[in-house]
CSV table of C-alpha atoms and ligand atoms in Angstrom, one decimal:
chain,number,residue,atom,x,y,z
A,1,UNK,CA,107.4,95.7,83.2
A,2,UNK,CA,109.5,98.4,85.1
A,3,UNK,CA,109.0,101.7,83.0
A,4,UNK,CA,111.7,104.0,83.1
A,5,UNK,CA,109.0,106.7,83.3
A,6,UNK,CA,105.9,105.1,85.3
A,7,UNK,CA,102.4,106.8,84.7
A,8,UNK,CA,102.4,107.1,88.5
A,9,UNK,CA,104.4,106.4,91.5
A,10,UNK,CA,102.4,106.3,94.6
A,11,UNK,CA,105.2,105.2,96.9
A,12,UNK,CA,107.3,108.0,95.5
A,13,UNK,CA,104.8,110.6,96.3
A,14,UNK,CA,104.4,109.0,99.8
A,15,UNK,CA,108.1,109.5,100.6
A,16,UNK,CA,107.8,112.9,99.4
A,17,UNK,CA,105.1,113.8,102.5
A,18,UNK,CA,105.9,110.6,104.6
A,19,UNK,CA,106.4,112.5,107.9
A,20,UNK,CA,103.1,114.2,107.6
A,21,UNK,CA,101.2,111.2,106.7
A,22,UNK,CA,102.6,108.9,109.1
A,23,UNK,CA,102.2,111.4,112.1
A,24,UNK,CA,98.4,111.8,110.9
A,25,UNK,CA,98.2,107.9,110.8
A,26,UNK,CA,99.4,107.8,114.4
A,27,UNK,CA,97.4,110.6,115.8
A,28,UNK,CA,94.2,109.3,114.3
A,29,UNK,CA,94.7,105.6,115.1
A,30,UNK,CA,96.1,106.2,118.8
A,31,UNK,CA,93.0,108.3,119.4
A,32,UNK,CA,90.7,105.5,117.8
A,33,UNK,CA,88.9,108.6,115.7
A,34,UNK,CA,87.8,106.6,112.9
A,35,UNK,CA,84.3,107.8,111.7
A,36,UNK,CA,83.2,111.5,111.6
A,37,UNK,CA,85.9,113.2,113.6
A,38,UNK,CA,87.8,116.5,113.7
A,39,UNK,CA,89.8,115.7,110.7
A,40,UNK,CA,86.8,115.4,108.3
A,41,UNK,CA,85.5,118.5,109.9
A,42,UNK,CA,88.7,120.1,109.3
A,43,UNK,CA,89.1,119.0,105.9
A,44,UNK,CA,85.6,119.7,104.5
A,45,UNK,CA,86.2,123.2,105.7
A,46,UNK,CA,89.7,123.8,103.7
A,47,UNK,CA,88.2,122.0,100.9
A,48,UNK,CA,85.3,124.6,100.7
A,49,UNK,CA,87.7,127.4,101.2
A,50,UNK,CA,89.8,126.1,98.2
A,51,UNK,CA,87.1,125.7,96.0
A,52,UNK,CA,85.3,129.0,97.1
A,53,UNK,CA,82.0,127.4,98.4
A,54,UNK,CA,80.3,127.8,101.8
A,55,UNK,CA,80.0,124.0,102.5
A,56,UNK,CA,81.7,120.7,101.6
A,57,UNK,CA,80.7,117.3,102.4
A,58,UNK,CA,83.1,114.3,102.6
A,59,UNK,CA,81.6,111.3,100.7
A,60,UNK,CA,82.9,107.8,99.8
A,61,UNK,CA,83.6,108.7,96.0
A,62,UNK,CA,83.0,110.7,93.2
A,63,UNK,CA,80.3,108.5,92.0
A,64,UNK,CA,78.5,108.8,95.3
A,65,UNK,CA,78.9,112.7,95.1
A,66,UNK,CA,77.4,112.8,91.6
A,67,UNK,CA,74.3,110.3,92.8
A,68,UNK,CA,73.6,112.3,95.8
A,69,UNK,CA,73.8,115.6,93.8
A,70,UNK,CA,71.3,113.7,91.3
A,71,UNK,CA,68.9,113.1,94.3
A,72,UNK,CA,69.6,116.7,95.6
A,73,UNK,CA,68.4,117.9,92.2
A,74,UNK,CA,65.3,115.9,92.3
A,75,UNK,CA,66.1,113.9,89.4
A,76,UNK,CA,63.4,111.0,89.2
A,77,UNK,CA,61.9,108.6,87.0
A,78,UNK,CA,61.4,110.0,83.6
A,79,UNK,CA,63.6,112.8,83.9
A,80,UNK,CA,66.5,113.7,81.3
A,81,UNK,CA,70.0,114.9,82.4
A,82,UNK,CA,72.5,116.2,79.8
A,83,UNK,CA,75.9,114.6,80.2
A,84,UNK,CA,78.9,114.6,77.9
A,85,UNK,CA,79.5,111.6,75.5
A,86,UNK,CA,83.1,111.7,76.4
A,87,UNK,CA,83.5,110.9,79.9
A,88,UNK,CA,84.0,108.7,82.8
A,89,UNK,CA,81.0,106.3,82.9
A,90,UNK,CA,80.0,107.2,86.5
A,91,UNK,CA,78.6,110.5,85.3
A,92,UNK,CA,76.1,108.7,83.3
A,93,UNK,CA,75.6,105.8,85.9
A,94,UNK,CA,74.6,108.6,88.7
A,95,UNK,CA,72.0,109.4,86.5
A,96,UNK,CA,70.4,106.1,85.8
A,97,UNK,CA,70.8,104.9,89.7
A,98,UNK,CA,69.0,108.3,90.8
A,99,UNK,CA,65.9,107.0,88.4
A,100,UNK,CA,66.8,109.6,85.4
A,101,UNK,CA,67.9,109.2,81.8
A,102,UNK,CA,71.0,110.5,80.4
A,103,UNK,CA,70.8,112.4,77.1
A,104,UNK,CA,74.5,112.3,75.7
A,105,UNK,CA,75.9,115.5,74.0
A,106,UNK,CA,79.3,115.3,72.0
A,107,UNK,CA,82.2,117.1,73.4
A,108,UNK,CA,84.6,119.6,71.5
A,109,UNK,CA,88.3,119.9,70.8
A,110,UNK,CA,89.1,120.6,74.7
A,111,UNK,CA,87.1,117.2,75.1
A,112,UNK,CA,84.8,119.1,77.4
A,113,UNK,CA,80.9,119.2,76.5
A,114,UNK,CA,80.4,121.2,73.0
A,115,UNK,CA,78.2,124.2,74.4
A,116,UNK,CA,76.8,124.9,71.0
A,117,UNK,CA,75.0,121.4,71.0
A,118,UNK,CA,73.5,121.4,74.3
A,119,UNK,CA,70.2,123.3,73.3
A,120,UNK,CA,69.2,120.6,70.6
A,121,UNK,CA,69.5,118.0,72.9
A,122,UNK,CA,66.9,120.0,75.5
A,123,UNK,CA,63.3,118.6,75.8
A,124,UNK,CA,60.6,119.5,78.1
A,125,UNK,CA,61.8,116.7,80.3
A,126,UNK,CA,65.2,118.1,80.9
A,127,UNK,CA,66.1,118.5,84.6
A,128,UNK,CA,69.5,119.2,84.8
A,129,UNK,CA,72.8,119.1,82.9
A,130,UNK,CA,76.4,117.8,84.3
A,131,UNK,CA,79.0,119.4,82.3
A,132,UNK,CA,82.5,117.5,83.1
A,133,UNK,CA,85.6,119.2,83.8
A,134,UNK,CA,88.1,116.8,81.9
A,135,UNK,CA,91.7,116.5,82.3
A,136,UNK,CA,91.9,119.7,84.6
A,137,UNK,CA,90.4,122.2,82.3
A,138,UNK,CA,86.9,123.6,83.4
A,139,UNK,CA,84.2,123.6,80.8
A,140,UNK,CA,82.9,126.5,79.4
A,141,UNK,CA,80.6,127.3,82.6
A,142,UNK,CA,79.6,131.0,81.3
A,143,UNK,CA,77.8,129.5,78.4
A,144,UNK,CA,76.7,126.4,80.2
A,145,UNK,CA,75.0,128.5,83.4
A,146,UNK,CA,73.2,130.7,80.6
A,147,UNK,CA,71.8,127.9,79.2
A,148,UNK,CA,70.7,126.6,82.4
A,149,UNK,CA,69.2,130.1,83.4
A,150,UNK,CA,67.3,130.2,80.0
A,151,UNK,CA,65.6,126.7,80.3
A,152,UNK,CA,65.4,126.3,84.2
A,153,UNK,CA,68.1,123.5,84.7
A,154,UNK,CA,70.0,122.4,87.5
A,155,UNK,CA,73.9,122.4,87.1
A,156,UNK,CA,75.8,119.8,88.8
A,157,UNK,CA,79.9,120.0,88.0
A,158,UNK,CA,81.4,116.5,87.5
A,159,UNK,CA,84.8,118.3,88.8
A,160,UNK,CA,86.4,115.0,89.6
A,161,UNK,CA,89.2,115.7,87.3
A,162,UNK,CA,89.9,119.3,88.0
A,163,UNK,CA,90.5,120.4,91.6
A,164,UNK,CA,92.1,124.1,91.1
A,165,UNK,CA,91.2,124.6,87.8
A,166,UNK,CA,89.4,127.8,87.1
A,167,UNK,CA,87.3,129.6,84.5
A,168,UNK,CA,87.1,133.5,84.5
A,169,UNK,CA,89.0,133.5,87.9
A,170,UNK,CA,86.6,131.2,89.7
A,171,UNK,CA,87.2,127.6,90.4
A,172,UNK,CA,85.4,124.7,88.7
A,173,UNK,CA,83.1,123.2,91.4
A,174,UNK,CA,81.7,126.5,92.6
A,175,UNK,CA,79.2,127.5,89.7
A,176,UNK,CA,76.3,125.1,89.8
A,177,UNK,CA,74.3,123.8,92.5
A,178,UNK,CA,77.1,121.2,93.4
A,179,UNK,CA,80.3,120.3,92.3
A,180,UNK,CA,81.5,116.7,92.6
A,181,UNK,CA,85.1,115.6,93.5
A,182,UNK,CA,86.9,112.4,93.7
A,183,UNK,CA,89.7,111.4,95.9
A,184,UNK,CA,90.8,108.2,93.9
A,185,UNK,CA,94.2,107.8,94.6
A,186,UNK,CA,95.4,109.0,91.3
A,187,UNK,CA,93.6,112.0,91.0
A,188,UNK,CA,95.2,115.5,91.5
A,189,UNK,CA,94.1,115.6,95.2
A,190,UNK,CA,94.3,111.5,95.8
A,191,UNK,CA,93.7,109.5,98.9
A,192,UNK,CA,95.2,106.2,99.8
A,193,UNK,CA,91.9,104.5,98.6
A,194,UNK,CA,88.4,105.7,97.2
A,195,UNK,CA,87.2,109.1,98.6
A,196,UNK,CA,84.9,111.9,97.5
A,197,UNK,CA,83.0,115.0,98.2
A,198,UNK,CA,80.3,117.4,97.1
A,199,UNK,CA,80.9,121.3,97.3
A,200,UNK,CA,77.9,123.5,97.3
A,201,UNK,CA,76.7,127.2,98.2
A,202,UNK,CA,73.2,125.5,99.2
A,203,UNK,CA,72.6,124.8,102.8
A,204,UNK,CA,69.6,122.4,101.7
A,205,UNK,CA,72.1,120.4,99.6
A,206,UNK,CA,74.8,120.2,102.2
A,207,UNK,CA,72.3,119.1,104.9
A,208,UNK,CA,71.1,116.5,102.5
A,209,UNK,CA,74.4,115.0,101.5
A,210,UNK,CA,75.2,114.9,105.3
A,211,UNK,CA,71.9,112.9,106.0
A,212,UNK,CA,72.2,110.6,102.9
A,213,UNK,CA,75.8,109.5,103.6
A,214,UNK,CA,74.7,107.9,106.7
A,215,UNK,CA,71.7,105.9,106.4
A,216,UNK,CA,69.6,109.2,106.4
A,217,UNK,CA,70.0,110.0,110.1
A,218,UNK,CA,70.3,113.2,111.8
A,219,UNK,CA,73.2,112.1,114.0
A,220,UNK,CA,72.4,114.8,116.6
A,221,UNK,CA,68.5,114.0,117.0
A,222,UNK,CA,68.5,110.3,115.8
A,223,UNK,CA,65.5,111.2,113.3
A,224,UNK,CA,65.7,109.5,110.1
A,225,UNK,CA,64.6,111.4,106.8
A,226,UNK,CA,65.5,109.2,104.1
A,227,UNK,CA,66.4,105.8,103.0
A,228,UNK,CA,69.9,106.8,102.7
A,229,UNK,CA,73.5,105.1,102.3
A,230,UNK,CA,76.9,104.4,103.9
A,231,UNK,CA,79.1,106.4,102.1
A,232,UNK,CA,81.0,109.1,104.0
A,233,UNK,CA,84.6,109.9,103.8
A,234,UNK,CA,86.5,107.9,106.3
A,235,UNK,CA,88.2,110.1,108.9
A,236,UNK,CA,91.7,108.8,108.3
A,237,UNK,CA,91.4,109.4,104.6
A,238,UNK,CA,90.1,113.1,105.5
A,239,UNK,CA,93.2,113.4,107.5
A,240,UNK,CA,95.8,112.4,104.8
A,241,UNK,CA,93.6,114.4,102.0
A,242,UNK,CA,93.9,117.5,104.4
A,243,UNK,CA,97.5,117.1,104.5
A,244,UNK,CA,98.0,116.6,100.6
A,245,UNK,CA,95.5,119.8,100.2
A,246,UNK,CA,98.4,121.8,101.9
A,247,UNK,CA,100.6,120.8,98.9
A,248,UNK,CA,98.2,121.0,96.1
A,249,UNK,CA,98.9,124.7,95.3
A,250,UNK,CA,102.6,123.7,94.5
A,251,UNK,CA,101.7,120.5,93.0
A,252,UNK,CA,99.4,122.2,90.7
A,253,UNK,CA,102.3,124.7,89.8
A,254,UNK,CA,104.5,121.7,89.2
A,255,UNK,CA,101.9,120.1,86.9
A,256,UNK,CA,101.7,123.2,85.0
A,257,UNK,CA,105.5,123.4,84.7
A,258,UNK,CA,105.4,119.8,83.4
A,259,UNK,CA,102.6,120.8,80.8
A,260,UNK,CA,104.9,123.6,79.6
A,261,UNK,CA,108.0,121.5,79.1
A,262,UNK,CA,105.9,119.0,76.9
A,263,UNK,CA,104.5,122.0,75.1
A,264,UNK,CA,108.0,123.4,74.4
A,265,UNK,CA,109.5,120.0,73.7
A,266,UNK,CA,106.6,118.8,71.4
A,267,UNK,CA,104.7,121.7,69.8
A,268,UNK,CA,106.8,121.7,66.6
A,269,UNK,CA,105.3,117.8,65.8
A,270,UNK,CA,102.8,118.7,63.0
A,271,UNK,CA,100.8,115.4,63.6
A,272,UNK,CA,100.5,115.8,67.5
A,273,UNK,CA,98.0,117.9,69.0
A,274,UNK,CA,98.8,119.0,72.4
A,275,UNK,CA,96.2,120.0,75.2
A,276,UNK,CA,96.8,123.8,74.8
A,277,UNK,CA,93.8,125.9,73.7
A,278,UNK,CA,93.9,129.6,72.6
A,279,UNK,CA,91.0,130.6,74.7
A,280,UNK,CA,91.1,133.0,77.2
A,281,UNK,CA,89.9,132.7,81.1
A,282,UNK,CA,90.8,128.8,81.5
A,283,UNK,CA,93.4,128.1,83.7
A,284,UNK,CA,94.1,124.1,83.4
A,285,UNK,CA,95.5,122.1,86.1
A,286,UNK,CA,96.3,119.1,83.9
A,287,UNK,CA,95.1,116.1,85.8
A,288,UNK,CA,95.9,114.6,82.6
A,289,UNK,CA,98.2,115.4,79.7
A,290,UNK,CA,96.2,114.2,76.6
A,291,UNK,CA,97.8,114.1,73.3
A,292,UNK,CA,96.4,113.5,70.2
A,293,UNK,CA,97.5,111.7,66.7
A,294,UNK,CA,96.1,109.7,63.9
A,295,UNK,CA,99.0,107.2,64.7
A,296,UNK,CA,97.6,106.6,68.3
A,297,UNK,CA,98.1,103.0,68.4
A,298,UNK,CA,101.6,102.8,67.0
A,299,UNK,CA,102.8,105.7,69.2
A,300,UNK,CA,101.4,104.0,72.5
A,301,UNK,CA,103.2,100.7,71.5
A,302,UNK,CA,106.4,102.6,70.9
A,303,UNK,CA,106.3,104.4,74.4
A,304,UNK,CA,105.4,101.4,76.4
A,305,UNK,CA,108.4,99.2,74.3
A,306,UNK,CA,110.8,102.1,75.2
A,307,UNK,CA,110.0,102.5,78.8
A,308,UNK,CA,107.2,105.3,78.9
A,309,UNK,CA,104.1,104.2,80.4
A,310,UNK,CA,101.0,105.5,79.1
A,311,UNK,CA,97.1,105.6,79.4
A,312,UNK,CA,94.2,105.6,77.1
A,313,UNK,CA,91.0,107.5,78.7
A,314,UNK,CA,89.1,105.7,76.7
A,315,UNK,CA,89.7,103.6,73.9
A,316,UNK,CA,85.7,102.9,73.5
A,317,UNK,CA,83.1,105.3,74.3
A,318,UNK,CA,80.9,104.4,77.3
A,319,UNK,CA,77.6,104.2,75.4
A,320,UNK,CA,78.9,101.8,72.9
A,321,UNK,CA,78.6,99.1,75.8
A,322,UNK,CA,75.2,97.5,75.0
A,323,UNK,CA,74.4,96.3,78.4
A,324,UNK,CA,74.2,100.4,79.8
A,325,UNK,CA,71.3,101.0,77.3
A,326,UNK,CA,72.6,104.5,76.4
A,327,UNK,CA,71.3,106.3,73.1
A,328,UNK,CA,74.0,106.8,70.7
A,329,UNK,CA,72.8,109.9,69.0
A,330,UNK,CA,75.8,110.2,66.8
A,331,UNK,CA,79.1,111.8,68.2
A,332,UNK,CA,81.7,112.1,65.7
A,333,UNK,CA,84.0,114.3,68.1
A,334,UNK,CA,84.0,111.6,70.9
A,335,UNK,CA,84.7,108.8,68.2
A,336,UNK,CA,87.7,110.3,67.0
A,337,UNK,CA,88.9,110.9,70.6
A,338,UNK,CA,88.6,107.3,71.4
A,339,UNK,CA,90.7,106.3,68.5
A,340,UNK,CA,93.5,109.4,68.6
A,341,UNK,CA,94.2,109.9,72.1
A,342,UNK,CA,96.6,109.2,74.9
A,343,UNK,CA,97.8,110.2,77.7
A,344,UNK,CA,101.3,111.0,78.7
A,345,UNK,CA,102.9,110.6,82.3
A,346,UNK,CA,101.9,113.9,84.5
A,347,UNK,CA,102.5,113.7,88.1
A,348,UNK,CA,104.0,115.5,90.8
A,349,UNK,CA,106.6,112.6,91.2
A,350,UNK,CA,108.0,112.7,87.9
A,351,UNK,CA,111.6,114.8,87.5
A,352,UNK,CA,112.6,116.9,84.7
A,353,UNK,CA,115.1,114.2,83.4
A,354,UNK,CA,112.1,111.8,83.0
A,355,UNK,CA,109.9,114.7,81.3
A,356,UNK,CA,112.9,115.2,79.1
A,357,UNK,CA,113.1,111.3,78.2
A,358,UNK,CA,109.5,111.3,77.3
A,359,UNK,CA,109.7,114.5,74.8
A,360,UNK,CA,112.9,112.5,73.5
A,361,UNK,CA,111.0,109.1,73.0
A,362,UNK,CA,107.9,111.0,71.6
A,363,UNK,CA,110.1,112.6,69.0
A,364,UNK,CA,112.2,109.8,67.7
A,365,UNK,CA,108.6,108.2,66.8
A,366,UNK,CA,107.4,110.8,64.9
A,367,UNK,CA,111.2,111.2,63.1
B,1,PLP,C1,85.1,112.3,85.4
B,1,PLP,C2,84.8,111.5,86.5
B,1,PLP,N1,83.7,111.3,87.0
B,1,PLP,C3,83.4,110.4,88.2
B,1,PLP,C4,84.7,109.9,88.8
B,1,PLP,C5,84.2,109.1,89.7
B,1,PLP,O1,85.0,109.0,90.7
B,1,PLP,P1,85.3,107.9,91.6
B,1,PLP,O2,86.1,107.0,90.9
B,1,PLP,O3,85.8,108.7,92.9
B,1,PLP,O4,83.9,107.0,92.0
B,1,PLP,C6,85.9,110.0,87.9
B,1,PLP,C7,87.0,109.4,88.5
B,1,PLP,O5,87.2,108.2,88.2
B,1,PLP,C8,85.9,110.9,87.0
B,1,PLP,O6,87.3,110.8,86.4
């Protein structure tokens, strides 16, 4: 089906920066700079600067960033790691694949971990906590860092959905031992394939990530330090991402503008909850514009039928899949979210007319 307002338009995004991308493609390919060359180093430096950390290490995916962070945190068999019940499954899988056990905690009205429920989930086995900054909103890092200090826990931020988001003026991904990033194509900073990174102020973590991403080998000396992986960010992707990073501040402004238009156009609909929260100190970047209603399924069908493509993140909680063997301790907010949310188109490709059309269509449903 061809939508009047598609959820994302990667070809349009490419056309917006075609000259720069084509030039980078030509440069990288004509020099044969494919693995760990200048473009990767340059992107890592610029990413670290943007986030506000000393180091950034380019990896193959957000999952790899989380997995390597778990290893750097020293998570091993028997260790528990606190993760939100409402997140992408990769957050929990990284814990499991490091040998740990995810202990899930429900989320609050802003879709991020409910900081009032963290302490009751801590046991003597708890090693770390992974707050997830969902939908472009940084978690309450003030409360989380206080709890982590009190119980001596390592904090690894799953910031995969929040590049540029801040809490009390500091960017998400710069609070904990490590920040984990995904450059999956439809992320706020998306590549043309998979990509990811770790940001950190800890030279030990940065060094470990650099070794683990390339089979445990120190490339300068040839010494092997770990049984590692092959999971580095390709030089070509790094070149593309570096270009997009330069556009990111403007693209974040545009996302905020779209969010403001949605707010203005929809805030009087009583049956609809919008993703604008009255808590000072948070600056969201709206990776996703998530709206919430008890009529979610009817609204989703109506929007699709009328040419507005929407997505649902996620219709079923990840812990409810039997094969994953995760403990459901009772997460009422997550359950309700899975029944009630849908995401409206939110990207830098859509124009104001398309935003107006989405607003008009949502309004006509509730009329
Ligand atoms: C919250 C969250 N965590 C982790 C990931 C994993 O990132 P990737 O798909 O790059 O492995 C994603 C992205 O899909 C995500 O949204």
